[in-house]
């Protein structure tokens, strides 16, 4: 189940355009005016968007699934770091999160809640995952699929890769809405439904989970959501974690979001570390990738836009270290932090290559996360049909 989480949650999971820079629980997009043109610029390639909706069962028996999702978000993000669409385009990633089957949710809504609309904000995705808790309830798979199809902006671009990953352990047939109608709607929207049954493979087949995936060309997977995944410690982990602390110091927060987002960044580092050191390392690797971008509150990322102009930012919205500085001094400070960040990110990526080689040499077949491998395999197979390749 841990593997399921990662992939689900991930997957990775959220990062770039469309509704980038976050959504609130009602699905409204939060945008910064300085970032608008960055989004428009990045949206030019026709097939550079990956949208993944994770539908997680949060009933009593699903604690293992939720914990796996928290841990494996970063594996999915790191997978997409190496993705290409077409000849040289780099896809952006957005992740949405739903929970269902929880008694704390509204019965009128079918015990379903949109926790996060499509977002490319990795810290926000992590925060929402860690906010989930389990409680008994009714699990209506067809209804949660239909709800995600109607509430989320999937777009109409046929080149975009659009996927749902739904995980749970009750019959796929529960609820008044027939799951076949929901997946038929998904197929019309060119959304692939992948199902992850938390239990025995044959039981999932007998309760509709495999059929629910096959109707859209998706993958059916069965996992032991309570299985513990073995994380292999490496000689590079401590160094990467230290570099992550240095990386955080290269962020220059500004505007209304700045202070809160800096705190959120630190809180999600802590959440990852509390789960396991290996999870903190994976998060640090994600933060060193192109998919971790924070233009809405960080001047270094914001300055990458061609039309960026420091004069567009009110002086009172600048951090203390830049107040009273001249435009030239501010530009020099930003460039210095940009260079420092680039160097740290490259060092983390280089160390991670050695880390992955070390893990590959130490790992046994029975230590591979079944869910993680299954989910990433499904993603790679379906992405290939949209002209995606992997480095």
Short mmCIF file of C-alpha atoms in Angstrom, two decimals:
data_model
loop_
_atom_site.label_atom_id
_atom_site.label_comp_id
_atom_site.label_asym_id
_atom_site.label_seq_id
_atom_site.Cartn_x
_atom_site.Cartn_y
_atom_site.Cartn_z
CA UNK A 1 0.00 0.00 0.00
CA UNK A 2 2.88 2.22 0.59
CA UNK A 3 3.66 1.93 -3.03
CA UNK A 4 0.14 2.84 -3.83
CA UNK A 5 0.33 5.93 -1.87
CA UNK A 6 3.35 7.20 -3.48
CA UNK A 7 2.00 6.71 -6.87
CA UNK A 8 -1.31 7.98 -5.92
CA UNK A 9 -0.07 10.77 -4.15
CA UNK A 10 2.08 11.30 -6.35
CA UNK A 11 2.31 11.05 -7.87
CA UNK A 12 3.90 13.81 -8.07
CA UNK A 13 2.57 14.04 -8.32
CA UNK A 14 2.27 18.79 -8.78
CA UNK A 15 3.96 21.23 -10.70
CA UNK A 16 3.70 23.73 -13.41
CA UNK A 17 0.93 25.24 -15.40
CA UNK A 18 -2.78 25.30 -15.87
CA UNK A 19 -3.99 25.78 -12.36
CA UNK A 20 -0.44 26.02 -11.09
CA UNK A 21 0.46 27.72 -7.89
CA UNK A 22 -2.28 25.97 -5.95
CA UNK A 23 -6.00 25.64 -5.45
CA UNK A 24 -8.13 26.04 -2.40
CA UNK A 25 -10.51 23.30 -1.26
CA UNK A 26 -13.31 24.70 -3.37
CA UNK A 27 -11.19 24.33 -6.48
CA UNK A 28 -10.46 28.03 -6.98
CA UNK A 29 -7.04 28.77 -8.33
CA UNK A 30 -4.68 31.00 -6.38
CA UNK A 31 -2.54 33.02 -8.78
CA UNK A 32 0.07 35.71 -8.47
CA UNK A 33 -0.03 38.39 -11.19
CA UNK A 34 3.72 38.22 -11.69
CA UNK A 35 3.47 34.52 -12.51
CA UNK A 36 0.68 34.69 -15.05
CA UNK A 37 2.96 35.10 -18.04
CA UNK A 38 5.26 32.36 -16.81
CA UNK A 39 2.32 29.97 -16.96
CA UNK A 40 1.39 31.15 -20.42
CA UNK A 41 4.95 30.73 -21.63
CA UNK A 42 5.25 27.19 -20.29
CA UNK A 43 1.91 26.17 -21.78
CA UNK A 44 3.00 26.57 -25.39
CA UNK A 45 3.97 22.93 -26.04
CA UNK A 46 0.87 20.95 -26.94
CA UNK A 47 1.63 17.83 -24.95
CA UNK A 48 3.51 19.04 -21.91
CA UNK A 49 0.91 18.54 -19.20
CA UNK A 50 0.39 15.54 -16.95
CA UNK A 51 -2.67 15.60 -14.70
CA UNK A 52 -3.06 12.97 -11.98
CA UNK A 53 -6.00 12.72 -9.60
CA UNK A 54 -5.42 10.57 -6.52
CA UNK A 55 -8.60 9.19 -5.00
CA UNK A 56 -7.75 7.68 -1.62
CA UNK A 57 -9.99 5.61 0.60
CA UNK A 58 -9.65 7.07 4.12
CA UNK A 59 -11.87 4.61 5.95
CA UNK A 60 -10.62 2.91 9.12
CA UNK A 61 -8.65 0.16 7.41
CA UNK A 62 -6.62 2.46 5.18
CA UNK A 63 -3.94 3.88 7.50
CA UNK A 64 -1.28 1.90 5.67
CA UNK A 65 -2.39 3.32 2.34
CA UNK A 66 -2.27 6.90 3.57
CA UNK A 67 1.16 6.45 5.10
CA UNK A 68 2.42 4.96 1.85
CA UNK A 69 1.08 7.89 -0.11
CA UNK A 70 2.87 10.34 2.15
CA UNK A 71 6.14 8.51 1.73
CA UNK A 72 5.99 7.84 -1.98
CA UNK A 73 4.83 11.17 -3.35
CA UNK A 74 8.44 12.07 -3.97
CA UNK A 75 9.19 8.92 -5.97
CA UNK A 76 6.53 9.90 -8.48
CA UNK A 77 7.74 13.48 -8.70
CA UNK A 78 11.30 12.27 -9.22
CA UNK A 79 10.11 9.92 -11.96
CA UNK A 80 8.58 12.78 -13.93
CA UNK A 81 11.73 14.84 -13.55
CA UNK A 82 13.22 12.59 -16.24
CA UNK A 83 10.21 12.60 -18.57
CA UNK A 84 10.21 14.11 -22.06
CA UNK A 85 7.28 14.67 -24.39
CA UNK A 86 7.95 14.62 -28.08
CA UNK A 87 11.50 15.38 -29.10
CA UNK A 88 12.59 17.71 -26.32
CA UNK A 89 9.59 19.07 -24.39
CA UNK A 90 9.52 18.66 -20.62
CA UNK A 91 6.12 17.86 -19.14
CA UNK A 92 4.69 19.75 -16.22
CA UNK A 93 2.92 17.83 -13.47
CA UNK A 94 -0.28 18.63 -11.61
CA UNK A 95 -1.77 16.50 -8.86
CA UNK A 96 -5.24 16.61 -7.33
CA UNK A 97 -6.26 14.80 -4.17
CA UNK A 98 -9.61 13.38 -3.05
CA UNK A 99 -10.54 11.36 -0.02
CA UNK A 100 -13.61 9.15 0.18
CA UNK A 101 -15.22 6.60 2.49
CA UNK A 102 -14.70 8.60 5.69
CA UNK A 103 -17.53 9.08 8.21
CA UNK A 104 -16.25 12.58 9.00
CA UNK A 105 -17.22 13.66 5.49
CA UNK A 106 -20.68 14.80 4.42
CA UNK A 107 -23.14 12.01 3.66
CA UNK A 108 -24.87 14.38 1.24
CA UNK A 109 -21.67 14.51 -0.79
CA UNK A 110 -21.33 10.74 -0.73
CA UNK A 111 -18.59 10.82 1.93
CA UNK A 112 -16.33 12.46 -0.65
CA UNK A 113 -14.11 15.53 -0.37
CA UNK A 114 -11.82 17.35 -2.74
CA UNK A 115 -8.79 17.90 -0.56
CA UNK A 116 -6.85 19.70 -3.29
CA UNK A 117 -7.63 20.67 -6.86
CA UNK A 118 -4.99 20.32 -9.56
CA UNK A 119 -1.82 21.86 -8.19
CA UNK A 120 1.86 21.97 -9.05
CA UNK A 121 2.80 23.14 -5.55
CA UNK A 122 4.67 20.19 -4.07
CA UNK A 123 4.68 21.60 -0.55
CA UNK A 124 0.93 22.09 -0.67
CA UNK A 125 0.37 18.56 -1.97
CA UNK A 126 2.51 17.16 0.83
CA UNK A 127 0.70 19.25 3.43
CA UNK A 128 -2.70 18.02 2.27
CA UNK A 129 -1.55 14.41 2.32
CA UNK A 130 -0.34 14.75 5.88
CA UNK A 131 -3.67 16.29 6.88
CA UNK A 132 -5.55 13.07 6.04
CA UNK A 133 -6.84 10.81 8.80
CA UNK A 134 -8.95 7.67 8.67
CA UNK A 135 -12.43 6.90 9.97
CA UNK A 136 -15.04 4.29 9.03
CA UNK A 137 -17.48 5.07 6.24
CA UNK A 138 -19.15 4.10 2.98
CA UNK A 139 -16.90 3.82 -0.05
CA UNK A 140 -18.55 4.83 -3.30
CA UNK A 141 -15.96 4.35 -6.04
CA UNK A 142 -18.19 5.30 -8.96
CA UNK A 143 -19.30 8.49 -7.26
CA UNK A 144 -15.82 9.68 -6.32
CA UNK A 145 -14.60 9.08 -9.88
CA UNK A 146 -17.57 11.02 -11.26
CA UNK A 147 -17.04 13.82 -8.73
CA UNK A 148 -13.40 14.24 -9.71
CA UNK A 149 -14.34 14.30 -13.39
CA UNK A 150 -16.93 17.02 -12.89
CA UNK A 151 -15.08 19.21 -10.37
CA UNK A 152 -11.59 19.22 -11.86
CA UNK A 153 -10.52 21.08 -14.98
CA UNK A 154 -9.15 18.24 -17.08
CA UNK A 155 -8.93 20.32 -20.24
CA UNK A 156 -9.57 19.19 -23.80
CA UNK A 157 -6.05 18.93 -25.15
CA UNK A 158 -5.73 15.42 -26.64
CA UNK A 159 -1.95 15.49 -26.14
CA UNK A 160 -2.17 15.87 -22.37
CA UNK A 161 -1.75 12.79 -20.19
CA UNK A 162 -4.71 12.54 -17.80
CA UNK A 163 -4.95 9.79 -15.19
CA UNK A 164 -6.98 8.81 -12.15
CA UNK A 165 -5.55 6.47 -9.53
CA UNK A 166 -8.20 5.19 -7.14
CA UNK A 167 -7.29 2.99 -4.18
CA UNK A 168 -9.54 1.18 -1.73
CA UNK A 169 -10.62 -2.18 -0.35
CA UNK A 170 -14.41 -2.36 -0.67
CA UNK A 171 -16.42 -3.54 -3.72
CA UNK A 172 -16.10 -1.16 -6.67
CA UNK A 173 -19.85 -1.52 -7.14
CA UNK A 174 -20.96 0.25 -3.94
CA UNK A 175 -23.15 3.32 -4.16
CA UNK A 176 -26.09 4.44 -6.26
CA UNK A 177 -23.93 5.64 -9.17
CA UNK A 178 -22.91 2.74 -11.39
CA UNK A 179 -19.13 2.77 -11.77
CA UNK A 180 -19.54 1.84 -15.46
CA UNK A 181 -21.24 5.19 -16.08
CA UNK A 182 -18.44 7.02 -14.29
CA UNK A 183 -15.64 5.32 -16.20
CA UNK A 184 -17.54 5.82 -19.47
CA UNK A 185 -17.51 9.53 -18.69
CA UNK A 186 -13.78 9.30 -17.97
CA UNK A 187 -13.18 7.69 -21.34
CA UNK A 188 -15.08 10.50 -23.08
CA UNK A 189 -12.76 12.99 -21.38
CA UNK A 190 -9.70 10.92 -22.37
CA UNK A 191 -8.97 10.22 -18.69
CA UNK A 192 -7.46 6.83 -17.87
CA UNK A 193 -8.73 5.19 -14.68
CA UNK A 194 -6.22 3.02 -12.84
CA UNK A 195 -7.48 0.97 -9.91
CA UNK A 196 -5.55 -0.24 -6.87
CA UNK A 197 -7.31 -2.81 -4.76
CA UNK A 198 -5.99 -3.16 -1.23
CA UNK A 199 -6.34 -6.88 -0.82
CA UNK A 200 -6.16 -10.18 -2.66
CA UNK A 201 -5.84 -9.99 -6.46
CA UNK A 202 -8.76 -12.31 -7.18
CA UNK A 203 -10.99 -10.52 -4.69
CA UNK A 204 -10.40 -7.26 -6.51
CA UNK A 205 -11.35 -8.90 -9.79
CA UNK A 206 -14.53 -10.34 -8.28
CA UNK A 207 -15.59 -6.99 -6.83
CA UNK A 208 -15.25 -4.93 -10.03
CA UNK A 209 -11.87 -3.24 -9.59
CA UNK A 210 -10.24 -4.82 -12.62
CA UNK A 211 -13.22 -4.13 -14.86
CA UNK A 212 -13.29 -0.51 -13.72
CA UNK A 213 -9.74 -0.05 -14.99
CA UNK A 214 -10.05 -2.06 -18.19
CA UNK A 215 -13.01 -0.04 -19.46
CA UNK A 216 -10.71 2.97 -19.95
CA UNK A 217 -7.55 1.10 -20.86
CA UNK A 218 -6.17 1.55 -17.37
CA UNK A 219 -4.20 -0.80 -15.15
CA UNK A 220 -5.58 -2.93 -12.34
CA UNK A 221 -3.30 -3.56 -9.38
CA UNK A 222 -3.75 -5.41 -6.09
CA UNK A 223 -1.48 -4.66 -3.16
CA UNK A 224 -0.94 -5.35 0.47
CA UNK A 225 -1.41 -1.84 1.76
CA UNK A 226 -0.04 -2.79 5.18
CA UNK A 227 3.21 -4.17 3.81
CA UNK A 228 6.30 -2.38 5.03
CA UNK A 229 8.59 -1.21 2.27
CA UNK A 230 12.30 -1.60 2.91
CA UNK A 231 14.25 1.65 2.56
CA UNK A 232 17.96 1.12 2.03
CA UNK A 233 20.20 3.62 3.79
CA UNK A 234 23.12 4.89 1.73
CA UNK A 235 26.38 6.74 2.45
CA UNK A 236 24.95 9.77 0.63
CA UNK A 237 21.78 10.33 2.67
CA UNK A 238 23.20 12.55 5.41
CA UNK A 239 24.99 14.76 2.90
CA UNK A 240 21.82 15.23 0.83
CA UNK A 241 19.84 16.16 3.93
CA UNK A 242 22.46 18.74 4.91
CA UNK A 243 22.39 20.17 1.41
CA UNK A 244 18.61 20.44 1.66
CA UNK A 245 19.02 22.77 4.64
CA UNK A 246 21.39 24.92 2.60
CA UNK A 247 18.92 24.84 -0.30
CA UNK A 248 16.18 26.33 1.89
CA UNK A 249 18.38 29.33 2.62
CA UNK A 250 18.42 30.29 -1.06
CA UNK A 251 14.70 31.15 -1.04
CA UNK A 252 13.80 34.85 -0.98
CA UNK A 253 10.20 35.10 0.13
CA UNK A 254 8.06 38.05 -0.92
CA UNK A 255 4.45 39.19 -0.97
CA UNK A 256 1.45 38.02 1.00
CA UNK A 257 2.33 34.33 0.60
CA UNK A 258 6.02 34.56 1.42
CA UNK A 259 6.23 34.07 5.18
CA UNK A 260 3.58 31.33 5.27
CA UNK A 261 5.12 29.42 2.36
CA UNK A 262 8.59 29.46 3.91
CA UNK A 263 7.06 27.93 7.04
CA UNK A 264 5.17 25.38 4.94
CA UNK A 265 8.37 24.38 3.18
CA UNK A 266 10.07 23.75 6.51
CA UNK A 267 7.05 21.91 7.93
CA UNK A 268 6.96 19.48 5.01
CA UNK A 269 10.69 18.83 5.40
CA UNK A 270 9.93 17.92 9.02
CA UNK A 271 6.99 15.72 8.05
CA UNK A 272 9.18 13.78 5.64
CA UNK A 273 11.96 13.37 8.19
CA UNK A 274 9.52 12.16 10.86
CA UNK A 275 8.36 9.40 8.54
CA UNK A 276 11.85 8.19 7.70
CA UNK A 277 15.20 9.61 6.71
CA UNK A 278 14.89 8.01 3.26
CA UNK A 279 11.67 9.93 2.67
CA UNK A 280 13.42 13.19 3.58
CA UNK A 281 16.16 12.35 1.09
CA UNK A 282 13.63 11.71 -1.69
CA UNK A 283 11.92 15.02 -0.92
CA UNK A 284 15.26 16.82 -1.09
CA UNK A 285 15.88 15.26 -4.50
CA UNK A 286 12.46 16.50 -5.65
CA UNK A 287 13.32 19.98 -4.40
CA UNK A 288 16.45 19.93 -6.53
CA UNK A 289 14.44 19.21 -9.68
CA UNK A 290 12.73 21.43 -12.24
CA UNK A 291 9.34 20.36 -10.88
CA UNK A 292 9.82 22.15 -7.57
CA UNK A 293 8.99 25.72 -8.48
CA UNK A 294 7.66 28.51 -6.27
CA UNK A 295 7.40 31.64 -8.39
CA UNK A 296 4.37 32.88 -6.47
CA UNK A 297 6.40 33.56 -3.32
CA UNK A 298 10.11 33.17 -4.14
CA UNK A 299 12.02 35.90 -5.99
CA UNK A 300 14.59 33.49 -7.42
CA UNK A 301 11.97 31.42 -9.21
CA UNK A 302 9.92 34.51 -10.10
CA UNK A 303 12.97 36.17 -11.68
CA UNK A 304 13.18 33.37 -14.27
CA UNK A 305 10.21 34.87 -16.14
CA UNK A 306 11.24 36.87 -19.20
CA UNK A 307 8.99 39.75 -18.19
CA UNK A 308 10.08 39.82 -14.54
CA UNK A 309 10.54 43.34 -13.22
CA UNK A 310 11.40 44.00 -9.59
CA UNK A 311 9.60 47.34 -9.88
CA UNK A 312 6.31 45.44 -10.08
CA UNK A 313 6.76 44.30 -6.49
CA UNK A 314 5.83 46.75 -3.79
CA UNK A 315 8.68 47.68 -1.49
CA UNK A 316 6.68 46.62 1.57
CA UNK A 317 6.35 43.12 0.09
CA UNK A 318 10.11 42.61 -0.07
CA UNK A 319 11.90 40.66 2.68
CA UNK A 320 13.79 42.59 5.34
CA UNK A 321 17.18 41.90 3.77
CA UNK A 322 16.13 43.72 0.57
CA UNK A 323 14.27 46.69 1.98
CA UNK A 324 16.21 49.88 1.46
CA UNK A 325 18.34 48.30 -1.28
CA UNK A 326 18.67 49.78 -4.75
CA UNK A 327 17.30 47.99 -7.79
CA UNK A 328 20.82 47.03 -8.80
CA UNK A 329 21.61 45.68 -5.35
CA UNK A 330 18.39 43.65 -5.31
CA UNK A 331 19.11 42.19 -8.75
CA UNK A 332 22.63 41.24 -7.65
CA UNK A 333 21.32 39.59 -4.47
CA UNK A 334 18.78 37.54 -6.44
CA UNK A 335 21.40 36.44 -8.96
CA UNK A 336 23.69 35.39 -6.13
CA UNK A 337 21.00 33.21 -4.55
CA UNK A 338 20.09 31.80 -7.97
CA UNK A 339 23.69 30.71 -8.57
CA UNK A 340 23.96 29.27 -5.07
CA UNK A 341 20.74 27.31 -5.53
CA UNK A 342 21.77 25.95 -8.90
CA UNK A 343 25.07 24.69 -7.47
CA UNK A 344 23.35 22.99 -4.52
CA UNK A 345 20.71 21.39 -6.73
CA UNK A 346 23.35 20.02 -9.06
CA UNK A 347 25.27 18.58 -6.14
CA UNK A 348 22.13 16.88 -4.82
CA UNK A 349 21.36 15.43 -8.25
CA UNK A 350 24.91 14.13 -8.62
CA UNK A 351 24.80 12.53 -5.18
CA UNK A 352 21.39 11.04 -5.92
CA UNK A 353 22.76 9.31 -9.01
CA UNK A 354 25.35 7.64 -6.79
CA UNK A 355 22.67 6.91 -4.19
CA UNK A 356 20.43 5.19 -6.73
CA UNK A 357 23.32 3.10 -8.01
CA UNK A 358 24.13 2.05 -4.46
CA UNK A 359 20.50 1.09 -3.78
CA UNK A 360 20.32 -0.91 -7.00
CA UNK A 361 23.39 -2.88 -5.96
CA UNK A 362 21.97 -3.64 -2.51
CA UNK A 363 18.30 -4.24 -3.27
CA UNK A 364 16.81 -7.69 -3.53
CA UNK A 365 13.75 -8.50 -5.62
CA UNK A 366 11.57 -9.03 -2.56
CA UNK A 367 12.50 -5.60 -1.26
CA UNK A 368 10.93 -3.72 -4.14
CA UNK A 369 7.77 -1.87 -3.31
CA UNK A 370 5.07 -3.70 -5.21
CA UNK A 371 2.74 -0.75 -5.35
CA UNK A 372 5.40 1.75 -6.28
CA UNK A 373 6.65 -0.39 -9.12
CA UNK A 374 3.14 -1.18 -10.34
CA UNK A 375 2.09 2.47 -10.34
CA UNK A 376 5.20 3.74 -12.05
CA UNK A 377 4.91 0.98 -14.63
CA UNK A 378 1.32 2.03 -15.33
CA UNK A 379 2.35 5.66 -15.68
CA UNK A 380 5.20 4.87 -18.03
CA UNK A 381 3.08 2.59 -20.22
CA UNK A 382 0.24 5.11 -20.55
CA UNK A 383 2.63 8.02 -21.07
CA UNK A 384 4.26 6.21 -23.99
CA UNK A 385 0.95 6.37 -25.85
CA UNK A 386 1.13 10.18 -25.60
CA UNK A 387 4.64 10.28 -27.04
CA UNK A 388 6.39 10.51 -23.69
CA UNK A 389 9.82 9.01 -23.14
CA UNK A 390 12.05 8.58 -20.10
CA UNK A 391 15.72 9.34 -19.68
#
